[in-house]
Coordinates of C-alpha atoms in Angstrom, one line a residue:
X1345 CA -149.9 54.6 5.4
X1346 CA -146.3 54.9 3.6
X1347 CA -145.0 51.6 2.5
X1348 CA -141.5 51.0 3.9
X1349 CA -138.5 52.9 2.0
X1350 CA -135.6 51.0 0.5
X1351 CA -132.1 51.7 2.7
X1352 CA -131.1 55.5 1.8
X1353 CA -133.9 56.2 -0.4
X1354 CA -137.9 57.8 0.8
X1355 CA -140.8 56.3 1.7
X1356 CA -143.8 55.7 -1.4
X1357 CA -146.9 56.5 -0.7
X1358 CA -149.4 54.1 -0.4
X1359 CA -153.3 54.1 -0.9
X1360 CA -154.2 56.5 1.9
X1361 CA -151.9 59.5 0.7
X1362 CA -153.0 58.7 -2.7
X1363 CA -156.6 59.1 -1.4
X1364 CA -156.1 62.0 0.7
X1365 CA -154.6 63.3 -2.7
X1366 CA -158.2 63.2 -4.1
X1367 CA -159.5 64.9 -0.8
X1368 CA -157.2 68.0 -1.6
X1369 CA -157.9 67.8 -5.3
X1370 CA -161.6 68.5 -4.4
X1371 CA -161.0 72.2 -2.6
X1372 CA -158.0 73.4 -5.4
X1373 CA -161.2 72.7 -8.3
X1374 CA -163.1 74.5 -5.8
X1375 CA -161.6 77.4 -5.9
X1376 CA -160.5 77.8 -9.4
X1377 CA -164.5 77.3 -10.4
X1378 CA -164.8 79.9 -7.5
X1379 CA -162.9 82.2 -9.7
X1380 CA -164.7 82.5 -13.0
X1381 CA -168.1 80.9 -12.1
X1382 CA -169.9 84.0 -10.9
X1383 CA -169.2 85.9 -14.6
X1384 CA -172.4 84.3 -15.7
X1385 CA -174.6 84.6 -12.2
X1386 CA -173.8 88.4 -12.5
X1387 CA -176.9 89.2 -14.6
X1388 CA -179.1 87.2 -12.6
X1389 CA -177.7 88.5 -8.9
X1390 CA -178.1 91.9 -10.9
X1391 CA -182.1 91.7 -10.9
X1392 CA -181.9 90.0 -7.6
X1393 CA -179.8 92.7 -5.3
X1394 CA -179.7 95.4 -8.1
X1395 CA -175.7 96.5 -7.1
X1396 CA -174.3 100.1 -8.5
X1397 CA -171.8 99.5 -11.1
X1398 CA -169.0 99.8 -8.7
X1399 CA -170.3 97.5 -6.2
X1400 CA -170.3 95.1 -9.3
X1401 CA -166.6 95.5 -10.2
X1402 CA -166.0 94.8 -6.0
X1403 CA -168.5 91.5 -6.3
X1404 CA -166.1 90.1 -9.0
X1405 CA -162.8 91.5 -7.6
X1406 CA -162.9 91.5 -3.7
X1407 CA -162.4 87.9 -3.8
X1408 CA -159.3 87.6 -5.6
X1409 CA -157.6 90.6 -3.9
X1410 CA -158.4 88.7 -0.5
X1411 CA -157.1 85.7 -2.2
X1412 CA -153.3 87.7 -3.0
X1413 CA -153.3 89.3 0.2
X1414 CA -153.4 86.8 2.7
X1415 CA -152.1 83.9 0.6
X1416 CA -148.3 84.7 2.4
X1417 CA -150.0 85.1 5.8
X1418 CA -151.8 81.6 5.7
X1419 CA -149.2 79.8 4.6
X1420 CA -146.8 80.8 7.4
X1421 CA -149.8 80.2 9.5
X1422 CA -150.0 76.6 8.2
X1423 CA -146.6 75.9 9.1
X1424 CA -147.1 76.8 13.0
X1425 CA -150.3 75.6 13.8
X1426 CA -150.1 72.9 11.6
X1427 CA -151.5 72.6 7.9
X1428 CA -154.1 70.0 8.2
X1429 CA -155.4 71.9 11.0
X1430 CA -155.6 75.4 9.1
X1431 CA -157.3 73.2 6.1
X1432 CA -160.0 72.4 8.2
X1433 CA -160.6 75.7 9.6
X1434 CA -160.5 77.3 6.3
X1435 CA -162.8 74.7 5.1
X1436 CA -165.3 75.6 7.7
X1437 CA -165.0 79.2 7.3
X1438 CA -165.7 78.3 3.5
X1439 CA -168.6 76.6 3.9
X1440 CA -170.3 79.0 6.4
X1441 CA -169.6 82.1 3.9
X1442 CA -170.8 80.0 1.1
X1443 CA -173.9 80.0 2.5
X1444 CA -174.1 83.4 3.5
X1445 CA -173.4 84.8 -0.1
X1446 CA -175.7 82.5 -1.6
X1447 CA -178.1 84.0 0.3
X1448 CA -177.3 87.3 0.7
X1449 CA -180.0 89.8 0.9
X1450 CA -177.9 93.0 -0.7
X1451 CA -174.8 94.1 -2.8
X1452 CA -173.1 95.3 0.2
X1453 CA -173.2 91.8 2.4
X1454 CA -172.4 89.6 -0.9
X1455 CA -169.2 91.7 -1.4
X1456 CA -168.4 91.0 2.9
X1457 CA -169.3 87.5 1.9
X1458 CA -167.0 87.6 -1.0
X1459 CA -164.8 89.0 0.9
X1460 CA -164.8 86.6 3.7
X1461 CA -164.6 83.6 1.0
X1462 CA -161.2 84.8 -0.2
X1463 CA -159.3 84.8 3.5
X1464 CA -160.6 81.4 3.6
X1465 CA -159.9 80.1 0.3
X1466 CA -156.4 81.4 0.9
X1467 CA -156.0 79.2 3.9
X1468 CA -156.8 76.3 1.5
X1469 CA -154.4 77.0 -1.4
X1470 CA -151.2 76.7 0.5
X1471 CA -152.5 74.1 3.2
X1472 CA -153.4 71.8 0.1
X1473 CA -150.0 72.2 -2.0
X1474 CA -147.7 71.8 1.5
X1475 CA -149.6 68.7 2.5
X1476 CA -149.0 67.1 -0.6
X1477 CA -145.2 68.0 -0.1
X1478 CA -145.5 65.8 2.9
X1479 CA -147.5 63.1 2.1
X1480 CA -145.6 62.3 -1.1
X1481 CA -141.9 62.5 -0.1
X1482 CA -140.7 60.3 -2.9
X1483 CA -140.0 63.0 -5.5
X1484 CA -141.3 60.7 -8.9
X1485 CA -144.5 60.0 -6.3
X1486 CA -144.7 63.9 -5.2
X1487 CA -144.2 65.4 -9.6
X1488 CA -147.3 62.7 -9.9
X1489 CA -149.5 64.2 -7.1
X1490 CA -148.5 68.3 -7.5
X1491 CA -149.5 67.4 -11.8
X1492 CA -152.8 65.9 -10.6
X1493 CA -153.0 69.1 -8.4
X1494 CA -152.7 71.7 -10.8
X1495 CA -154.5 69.9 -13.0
X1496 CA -157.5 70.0 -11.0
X1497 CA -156.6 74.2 -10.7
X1498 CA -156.6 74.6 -14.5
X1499 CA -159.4 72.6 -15.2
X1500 CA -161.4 74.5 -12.4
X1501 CA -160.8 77.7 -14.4
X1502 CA -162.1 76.2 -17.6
X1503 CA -165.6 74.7 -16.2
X1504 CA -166.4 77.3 -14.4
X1505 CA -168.7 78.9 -16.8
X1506 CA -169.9 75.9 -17.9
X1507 CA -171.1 74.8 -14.3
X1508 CA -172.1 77.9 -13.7
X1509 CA -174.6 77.7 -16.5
X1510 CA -176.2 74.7 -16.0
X1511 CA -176.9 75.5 -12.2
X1512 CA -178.1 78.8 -13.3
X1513 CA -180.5 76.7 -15.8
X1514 CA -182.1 75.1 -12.9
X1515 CA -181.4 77.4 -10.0
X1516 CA -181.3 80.8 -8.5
X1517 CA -177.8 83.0 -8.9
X1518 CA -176.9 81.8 -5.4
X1519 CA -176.3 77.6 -6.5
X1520 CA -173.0 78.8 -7.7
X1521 CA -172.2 79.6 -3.8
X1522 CA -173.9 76.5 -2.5
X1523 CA -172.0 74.4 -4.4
X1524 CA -169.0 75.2 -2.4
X1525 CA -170.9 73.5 1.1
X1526 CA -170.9 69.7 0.0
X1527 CA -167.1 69.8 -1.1
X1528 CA -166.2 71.3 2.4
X1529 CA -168.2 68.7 4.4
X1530 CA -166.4 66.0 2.5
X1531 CA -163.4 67.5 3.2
X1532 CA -164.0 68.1 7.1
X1533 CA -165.1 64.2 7.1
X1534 CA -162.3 63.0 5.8
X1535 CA -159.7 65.4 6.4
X1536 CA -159.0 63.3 10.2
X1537 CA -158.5 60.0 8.6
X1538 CA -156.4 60.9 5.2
X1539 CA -154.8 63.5 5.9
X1540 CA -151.4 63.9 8.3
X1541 CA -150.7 66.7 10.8
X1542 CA -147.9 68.6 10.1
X1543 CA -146.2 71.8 11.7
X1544 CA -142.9 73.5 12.5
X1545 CA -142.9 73.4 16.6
X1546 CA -140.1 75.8 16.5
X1547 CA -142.0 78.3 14.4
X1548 CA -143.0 80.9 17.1
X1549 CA -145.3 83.1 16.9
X1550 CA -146.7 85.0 13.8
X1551 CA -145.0 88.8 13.8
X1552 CA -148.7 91.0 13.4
X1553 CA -146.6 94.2 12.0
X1554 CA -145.1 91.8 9.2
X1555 CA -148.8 90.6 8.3
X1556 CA -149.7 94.7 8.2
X1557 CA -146.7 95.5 6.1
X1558 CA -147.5 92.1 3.7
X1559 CA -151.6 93.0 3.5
X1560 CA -150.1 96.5 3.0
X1561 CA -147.8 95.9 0.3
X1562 CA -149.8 93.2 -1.8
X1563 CA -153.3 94.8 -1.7
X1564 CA -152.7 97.9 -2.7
X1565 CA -150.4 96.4 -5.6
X1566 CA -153.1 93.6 -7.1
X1567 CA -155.6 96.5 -6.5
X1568 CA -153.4 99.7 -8.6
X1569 CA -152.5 96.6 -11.8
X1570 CA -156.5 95.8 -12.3
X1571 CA -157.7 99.2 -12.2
X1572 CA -155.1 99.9 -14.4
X1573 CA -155.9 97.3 -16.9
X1574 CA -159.9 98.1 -16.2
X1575 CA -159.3 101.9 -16.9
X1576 CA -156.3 102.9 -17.6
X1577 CA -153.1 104.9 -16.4
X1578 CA -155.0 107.0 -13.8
X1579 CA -152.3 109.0 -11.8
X1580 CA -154.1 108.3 -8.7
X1581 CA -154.0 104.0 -8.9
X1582 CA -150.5 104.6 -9.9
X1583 CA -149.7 105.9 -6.6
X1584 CA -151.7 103.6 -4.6
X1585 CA -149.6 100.8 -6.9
X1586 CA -146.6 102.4 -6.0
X1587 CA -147.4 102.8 -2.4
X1588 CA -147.9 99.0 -2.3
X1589 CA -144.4 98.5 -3.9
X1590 CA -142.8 100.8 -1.1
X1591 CA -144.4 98.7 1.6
X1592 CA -142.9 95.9 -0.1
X1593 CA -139.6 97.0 0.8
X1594 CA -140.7 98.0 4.2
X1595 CA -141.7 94.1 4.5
X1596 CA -138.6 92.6 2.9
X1597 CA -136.9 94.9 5.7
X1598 CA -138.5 93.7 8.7
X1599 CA -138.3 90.1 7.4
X1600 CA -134.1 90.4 7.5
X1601 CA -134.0 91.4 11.1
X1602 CA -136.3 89.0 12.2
X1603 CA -135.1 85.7 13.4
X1604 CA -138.2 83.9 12.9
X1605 CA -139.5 86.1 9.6
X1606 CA -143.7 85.5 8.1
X1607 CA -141.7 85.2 5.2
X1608 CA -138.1 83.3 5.0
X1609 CA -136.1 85.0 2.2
X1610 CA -133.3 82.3 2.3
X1611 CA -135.4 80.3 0.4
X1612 CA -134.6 82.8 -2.6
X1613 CA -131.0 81.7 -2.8
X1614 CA -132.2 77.9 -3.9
X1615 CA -131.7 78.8 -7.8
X1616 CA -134.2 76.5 -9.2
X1617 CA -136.9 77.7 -6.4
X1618 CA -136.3 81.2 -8.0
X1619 CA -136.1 80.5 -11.1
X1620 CA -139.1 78.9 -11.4
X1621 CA -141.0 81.2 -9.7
X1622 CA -139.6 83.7 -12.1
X1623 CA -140.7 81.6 -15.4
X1624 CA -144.1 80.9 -13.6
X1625 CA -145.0 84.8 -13.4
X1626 CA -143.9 85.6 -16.5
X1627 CA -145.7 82.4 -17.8
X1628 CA -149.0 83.5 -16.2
X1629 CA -148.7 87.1 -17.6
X1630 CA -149.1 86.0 -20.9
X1631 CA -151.5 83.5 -20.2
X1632 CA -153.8 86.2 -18.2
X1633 CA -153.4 88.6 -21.2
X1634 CA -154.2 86.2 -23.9
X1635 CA -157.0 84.9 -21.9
X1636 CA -158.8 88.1 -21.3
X1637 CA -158.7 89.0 -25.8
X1638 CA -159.5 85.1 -26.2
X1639 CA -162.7 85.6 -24.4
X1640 CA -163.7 89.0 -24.9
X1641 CA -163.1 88.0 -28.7
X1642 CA -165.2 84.9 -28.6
X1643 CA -168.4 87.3 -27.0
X1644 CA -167.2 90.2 -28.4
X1645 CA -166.6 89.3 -32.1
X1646 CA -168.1 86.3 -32.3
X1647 CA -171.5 87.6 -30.6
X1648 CA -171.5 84.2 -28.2
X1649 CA -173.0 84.2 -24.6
X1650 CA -170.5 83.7 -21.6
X1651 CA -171.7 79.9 -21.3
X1652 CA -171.1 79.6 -24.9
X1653 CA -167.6 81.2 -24.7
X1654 CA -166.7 79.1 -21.6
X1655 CA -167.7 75.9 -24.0
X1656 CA -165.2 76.8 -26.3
X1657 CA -162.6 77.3 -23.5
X1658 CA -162.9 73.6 -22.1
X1659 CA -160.9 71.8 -25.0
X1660 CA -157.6 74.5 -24.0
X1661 CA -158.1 73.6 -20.3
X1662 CA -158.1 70.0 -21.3
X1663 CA -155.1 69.8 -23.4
X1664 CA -152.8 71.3 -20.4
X1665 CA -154.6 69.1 -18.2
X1666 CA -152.9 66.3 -20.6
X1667 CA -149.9 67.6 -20.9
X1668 CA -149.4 68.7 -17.1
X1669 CA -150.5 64.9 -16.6
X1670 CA -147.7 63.7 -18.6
X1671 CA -145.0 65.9 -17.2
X1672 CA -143.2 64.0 -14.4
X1673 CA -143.1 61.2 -17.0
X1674 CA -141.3 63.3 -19.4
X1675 CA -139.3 64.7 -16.5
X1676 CA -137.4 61.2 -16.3
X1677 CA -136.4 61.2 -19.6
X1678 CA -135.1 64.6 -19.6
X1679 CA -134.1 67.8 -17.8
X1680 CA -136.9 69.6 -16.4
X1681 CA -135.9 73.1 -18.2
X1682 CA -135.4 70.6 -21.3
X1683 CA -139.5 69.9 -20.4
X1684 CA -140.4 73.5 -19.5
X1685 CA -138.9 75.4 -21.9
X1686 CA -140.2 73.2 -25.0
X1687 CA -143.3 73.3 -23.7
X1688 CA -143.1 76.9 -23.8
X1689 CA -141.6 76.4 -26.8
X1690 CA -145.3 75.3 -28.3
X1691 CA -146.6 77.6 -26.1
X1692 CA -144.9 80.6 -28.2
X1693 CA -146.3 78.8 -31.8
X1694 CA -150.0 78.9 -30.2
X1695 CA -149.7 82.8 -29.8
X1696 CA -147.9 83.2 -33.1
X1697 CA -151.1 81.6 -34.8
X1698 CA -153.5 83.9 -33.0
X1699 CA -152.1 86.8 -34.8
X1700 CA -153.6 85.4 -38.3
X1701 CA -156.8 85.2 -36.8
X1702 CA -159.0 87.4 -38.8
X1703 CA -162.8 88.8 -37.2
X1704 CA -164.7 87.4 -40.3
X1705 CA -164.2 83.4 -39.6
X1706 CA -161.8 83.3 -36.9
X1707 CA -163.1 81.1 -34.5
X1708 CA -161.4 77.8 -35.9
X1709 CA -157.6 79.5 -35.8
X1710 CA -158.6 81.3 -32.7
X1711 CA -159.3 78.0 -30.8
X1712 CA -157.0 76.4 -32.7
X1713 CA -154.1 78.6 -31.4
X1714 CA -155.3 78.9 -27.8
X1715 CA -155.3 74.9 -27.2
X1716 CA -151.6 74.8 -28.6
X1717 CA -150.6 77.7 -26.5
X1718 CA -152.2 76.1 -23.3
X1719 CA -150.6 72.5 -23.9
X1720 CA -147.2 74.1 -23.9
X1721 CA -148.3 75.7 -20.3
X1722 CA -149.3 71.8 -18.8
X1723 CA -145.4 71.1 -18.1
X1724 CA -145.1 74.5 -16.2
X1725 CA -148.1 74.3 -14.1
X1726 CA -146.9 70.5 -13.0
X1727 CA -143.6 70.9 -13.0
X1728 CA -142.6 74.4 -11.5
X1729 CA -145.1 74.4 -9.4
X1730 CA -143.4 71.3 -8.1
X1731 CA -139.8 72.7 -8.0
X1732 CA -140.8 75.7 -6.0
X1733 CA -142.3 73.2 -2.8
X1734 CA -139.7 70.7 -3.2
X1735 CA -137.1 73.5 -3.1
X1736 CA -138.0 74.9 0.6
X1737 CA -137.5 72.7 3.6
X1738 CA -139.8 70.6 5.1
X1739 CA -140.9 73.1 7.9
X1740 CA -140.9 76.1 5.1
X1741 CA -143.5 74.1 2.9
X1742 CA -146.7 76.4 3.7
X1743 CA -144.9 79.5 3.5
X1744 CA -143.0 78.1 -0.2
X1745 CA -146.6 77.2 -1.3
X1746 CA -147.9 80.3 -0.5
X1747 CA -145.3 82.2 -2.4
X1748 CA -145.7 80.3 -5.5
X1749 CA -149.6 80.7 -5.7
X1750 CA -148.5 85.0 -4.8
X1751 CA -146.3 84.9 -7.5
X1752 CA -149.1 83.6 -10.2
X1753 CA -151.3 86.4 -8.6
X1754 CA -148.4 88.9 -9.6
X1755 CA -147.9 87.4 -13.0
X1756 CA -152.0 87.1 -13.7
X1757 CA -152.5 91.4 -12.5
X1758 CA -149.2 92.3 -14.3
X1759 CA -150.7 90.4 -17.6
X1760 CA -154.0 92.0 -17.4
X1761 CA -152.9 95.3 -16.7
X1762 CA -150.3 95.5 -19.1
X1763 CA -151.8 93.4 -22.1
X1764 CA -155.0 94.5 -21.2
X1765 CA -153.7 98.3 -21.5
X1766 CA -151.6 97.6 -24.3
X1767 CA -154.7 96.2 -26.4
X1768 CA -157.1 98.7 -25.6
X1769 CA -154.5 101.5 -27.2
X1770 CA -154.8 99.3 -30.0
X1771 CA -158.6 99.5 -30.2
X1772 CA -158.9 103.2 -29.5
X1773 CA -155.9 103.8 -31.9
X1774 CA -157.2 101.5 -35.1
X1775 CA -161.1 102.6 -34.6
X1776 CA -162.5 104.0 -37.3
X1777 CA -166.1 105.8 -36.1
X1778 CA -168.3 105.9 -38.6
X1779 CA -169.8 109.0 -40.6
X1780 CA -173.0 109.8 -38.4
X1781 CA -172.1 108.6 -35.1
X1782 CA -171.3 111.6 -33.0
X1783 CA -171.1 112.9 -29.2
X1784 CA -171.2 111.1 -26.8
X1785 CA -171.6 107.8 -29.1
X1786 CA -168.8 108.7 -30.8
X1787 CA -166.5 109.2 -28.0
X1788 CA -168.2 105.6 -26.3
X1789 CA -167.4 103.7 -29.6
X1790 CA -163.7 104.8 -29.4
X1791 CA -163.5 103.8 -25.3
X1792 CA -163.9 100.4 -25.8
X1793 CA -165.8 97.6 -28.0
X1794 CA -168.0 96.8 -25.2
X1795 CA -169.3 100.3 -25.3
X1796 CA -169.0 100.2 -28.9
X1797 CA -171.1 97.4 -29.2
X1798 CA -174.1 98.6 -26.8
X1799 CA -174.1 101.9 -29.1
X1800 CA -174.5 99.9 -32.2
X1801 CA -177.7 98.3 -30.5
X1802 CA -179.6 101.9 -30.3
X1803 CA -178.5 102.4 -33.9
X1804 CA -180.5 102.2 -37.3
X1805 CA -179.6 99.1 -38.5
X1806 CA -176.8 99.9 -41.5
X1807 CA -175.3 102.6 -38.9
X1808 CA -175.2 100.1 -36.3
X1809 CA -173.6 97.2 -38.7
X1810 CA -171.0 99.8 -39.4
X1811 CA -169.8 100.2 -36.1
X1812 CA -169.9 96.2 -35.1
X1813 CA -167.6 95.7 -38.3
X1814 CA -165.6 99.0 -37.2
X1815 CA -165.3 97.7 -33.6
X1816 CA -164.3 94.1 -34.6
X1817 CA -161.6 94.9 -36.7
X1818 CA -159.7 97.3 -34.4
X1819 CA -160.3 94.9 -31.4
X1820 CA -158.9 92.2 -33.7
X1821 CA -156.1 94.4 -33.8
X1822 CA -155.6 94.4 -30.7
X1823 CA -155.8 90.7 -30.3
X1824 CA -153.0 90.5 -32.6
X1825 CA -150.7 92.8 -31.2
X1826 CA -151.0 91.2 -28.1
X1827 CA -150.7 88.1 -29.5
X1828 CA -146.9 89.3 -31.0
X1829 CA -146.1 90.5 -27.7
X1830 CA -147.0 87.2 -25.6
X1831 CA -145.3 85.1 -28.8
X1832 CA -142.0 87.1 -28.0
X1833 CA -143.0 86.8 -24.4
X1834 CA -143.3 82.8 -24.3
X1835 CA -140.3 82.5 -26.4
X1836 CA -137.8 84.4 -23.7
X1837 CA -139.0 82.6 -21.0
X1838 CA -138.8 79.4 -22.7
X1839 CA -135.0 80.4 -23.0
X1840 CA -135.0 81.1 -19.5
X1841 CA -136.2 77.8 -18.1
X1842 CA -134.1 76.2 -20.2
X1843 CA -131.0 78.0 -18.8
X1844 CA -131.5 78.3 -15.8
X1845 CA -133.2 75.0 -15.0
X1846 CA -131.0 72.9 -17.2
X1847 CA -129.5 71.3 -14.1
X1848 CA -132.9 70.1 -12.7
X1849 CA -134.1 66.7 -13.4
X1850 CA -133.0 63.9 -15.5
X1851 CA -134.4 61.1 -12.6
X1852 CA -136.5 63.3 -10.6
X1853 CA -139.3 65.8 -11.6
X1854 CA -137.6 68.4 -9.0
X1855 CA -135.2 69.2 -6.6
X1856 CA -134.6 66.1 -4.3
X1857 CA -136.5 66.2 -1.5
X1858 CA -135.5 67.5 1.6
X1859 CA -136.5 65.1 4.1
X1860 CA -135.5 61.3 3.4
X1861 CA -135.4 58.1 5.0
X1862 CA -132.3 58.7 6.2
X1863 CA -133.1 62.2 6.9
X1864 CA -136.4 62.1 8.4
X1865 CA -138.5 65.7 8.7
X1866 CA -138.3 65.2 12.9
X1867 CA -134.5 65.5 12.3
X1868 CA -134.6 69.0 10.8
X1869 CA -137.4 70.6 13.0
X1870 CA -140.5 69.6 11.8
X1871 CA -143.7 67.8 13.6
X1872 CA -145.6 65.0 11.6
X1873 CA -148.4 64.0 13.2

């Protein structure tokens, strides 16, 4: 229950929001461990279900494109039928495919599985954020609550390898799905007691050829960037890419001559809201293109296991949990492009170290500069995250949420694909193959130091020593090149938030919030139940 307001000013949330707060925070971890826990049950499913190697790329990747797809969908959804509501069908529908892909009985029902997880996870990311919007409507209360949730998002990412290798210590390859049932059973149990109802009754209907044109548009985009950054600049992806892109304006179309629109585009004239979805993007391309070097340099160059590797991740995740934590506090004191951008600011130094990291010894600086670079990125998550909900109205909340978590989809593909490409060249172009290593070995050392480092394993020793060291060095190059490029990266959109978001903040974390005690959500055509 919300204790009562002073005259003029909103309610504060009182020990049930701030409980239902740790109800929500449970599903977010959920599926951020969801996201990178399965990299280690991959050999072990392997033995199990024995998948072709493209039914292994769609295991690890049909999840996440189901995620991007119907993230704008859901959170439109959320807003008719009500958000609470959708958050408890979602949860179901997570449990019940949790189960099924744990126990899956072949590669081609664990990828429908997969599959089926990420259209329900995606009716839990939005639903989660937009509740929070409503339960805390005191804007210092509501930085607090959306820090503590993407908190729990960015420490999800970090222990998901770690989990993932102590249940697969102890259990079969399908504990990292099972995991998933308890959280959702909590959540259904208590969802009825912490958590409000809350809907647009004027909505309407959901327009079906808008949620073609968006599954349309989105898919094939996510899909064309990681192929792109798996393999290259095939002609072919590049035209499914680009078909998703036209799509996209065959969806922005529709949505202007719709009078209730899936997706509202007025809510892209609130300057700050686009502004910080712009800084978020650009903020999560350089974090998803530093991430993928970091860790392919940590197994890679540093010969460590994936549960090893994911060790040496958790102190990163930890220092933006810190500094996200501390945000809305900071936000008080300053302007929240004043918090952003200096945070970026740091953000920019961490990359700038990376590029001294050399592949004899370079473990210290590498961690070293990956836990600066990710406590300059705390602020963002918190903060921007928290601009972009309290920007939209209270009846637009799901459909605001929604965009913001489609917009860090965008940024993480964009990174990968275009870092990830951008490295690679660097590889193949600094590889130096060594005298008596030819055909086909020759040609798999210069693809890649994955394949470079399973031909060094069927070498004679001193042969297969040369072409680790060879394969190092050039992927080291390519670390630091991409390092330069997210330092330069980091440091414009720093600028940016810091120009564009230098009106924001000073007593509140984010733009004030739309519905007040003296202008309650009922009075602006919204439902709380």
């Amino acid at each position: 229950m919300q204790s009562t307001a002073t005259e003029g000013a909103p309610p504060k949330a009182g020990p049930r929001e701030w409980a239902g707060l740790a109800v929500l925070a449970l599903p977010t971890l959920l599926i951020a461990l969801d996201q990178s826990v399965l990299f280690l049950a991959l050999p072990h499913l392997a033995e199990s279900l024995a998948p072709t190697g493209t039914q292994t790329l769609w295991i690890m990747d049909v999840y996440g494109f189901m995620i991007a797809g119907f993230l704008v969908t859901m959170g439109t959804l959320g807003d008719r039928i009500g958000r609470r509501r959708l958050l408890m069908i979602g949860a179901t529908a997570v449990g019940a495919a949790s189960l099924l892909a744990a126990f899956s009985t072949s590669a081609e029902m664990l990828i429908a599985t997969r599959a089926l997880l990420g259209v329900a996870a995606a009716t839990l990311m939005p639903s989660t954020l937009a509740l929070i919007s409503n339960m805390f409507r005191d804007p210092v209360q509501r930085g607090r609550a959306v820090a503590v949730w993407a908190s729990c998002f960015m420490g999800g990412t970090a222990l998901g390898p770690v989990v993932g290798g102590v249940l697969l210590e102890y259990f079969w390859w399908g504990s990292v799905f099972v995991l998933g049932v308890p959280v959702m059973v909590l959540l259904l149990v208590t969802a009825p007691f912490l958590l409000p109802e809350y809907r647009d009754p004027e909505g309407g209907s959901i327009d079906l050829p808008s949620v073609v044109l968006s599954l349309g548009a989105i898919l094939p985009f996510i899909y064309g960037l990681k192929e792109i950054a798996r393999d290259g600049w095939d002609p072919g992806v590049v035209l499914i890419a680009a078909a998703g892109v036209a799509l996209g304006f065959l969806f922005v179309a529709r949505q202007r001559r719709l009078t209730r629109p899936l997706l509202d585009l007025k809510v892209f004239r609130h300057t700050a809201f686009t502004a910080a979805l712009i800084v978020l993007m650009l903020a999560m391309a350089t974090m998803s293109g530093s991430y993928l070097f970091i860790t392919g340099f940590l197994q890679l160059v540093e010969g460590l296991s994936p549960f090893e590797a994911g060790l040496w991740m958790v102190p990163s995740a930890l220092a933006s949990i810190v500094t996200a934590t501390l945000a809305p506090a900071l936000a008080q004191r300053f302007t929240v492009g004043a918090v952003i951008g200096g945070g970026l600011g740091l953000t920019a130094i961490g990359y700038l170290l990376l590029v001294f990291v050399d592949p004899v010894g370079g473990l210290p600086l590498l961690i070293t500069g990956f836990v600066v670079a990710f406590f300059g990125t705390g602020p963002l998550g918190a903060l921007g995250t928290n601009l972009v909900v309290s920007s939209a109205p209270p009846e637009k909340g799901g459909s605001a949420a929604s965009i913001s978590e489609t917009s860090g989809e965008f940024g993480v593909s964009f990174g990968l694909a275009a870092l990830g490409s951008l490295g690679g060249a660097i590889y193949q172009s600094r590889i130096t193959v060594p005298d008596g290593v030819t055909g086909a070995d020759a040609e798999a050392v210069r693809a890649g130091a994955e394949s470079a480092l399973a031909v060094a394993a069927t070498l004679p020793d001193a042969l297969g020593a040369e072409v680790l060291t060879a394969a190092r060095e050039a992927y080291t190059s390519g670390l630091h090149t991409v390092a330069v490029v997210c330092t330069v990266l980091a440091t414009a959109t720093a600028l940016l938030a810091m120009t564009l978001l230098r009106r924001v903040g000073g007593r509140t974390p984010g733009a004030p919030a739309p519905a007040t005690a003296s202008t309650p959500a009922e009075e602006q055509g919204a439902t709380i139940l």
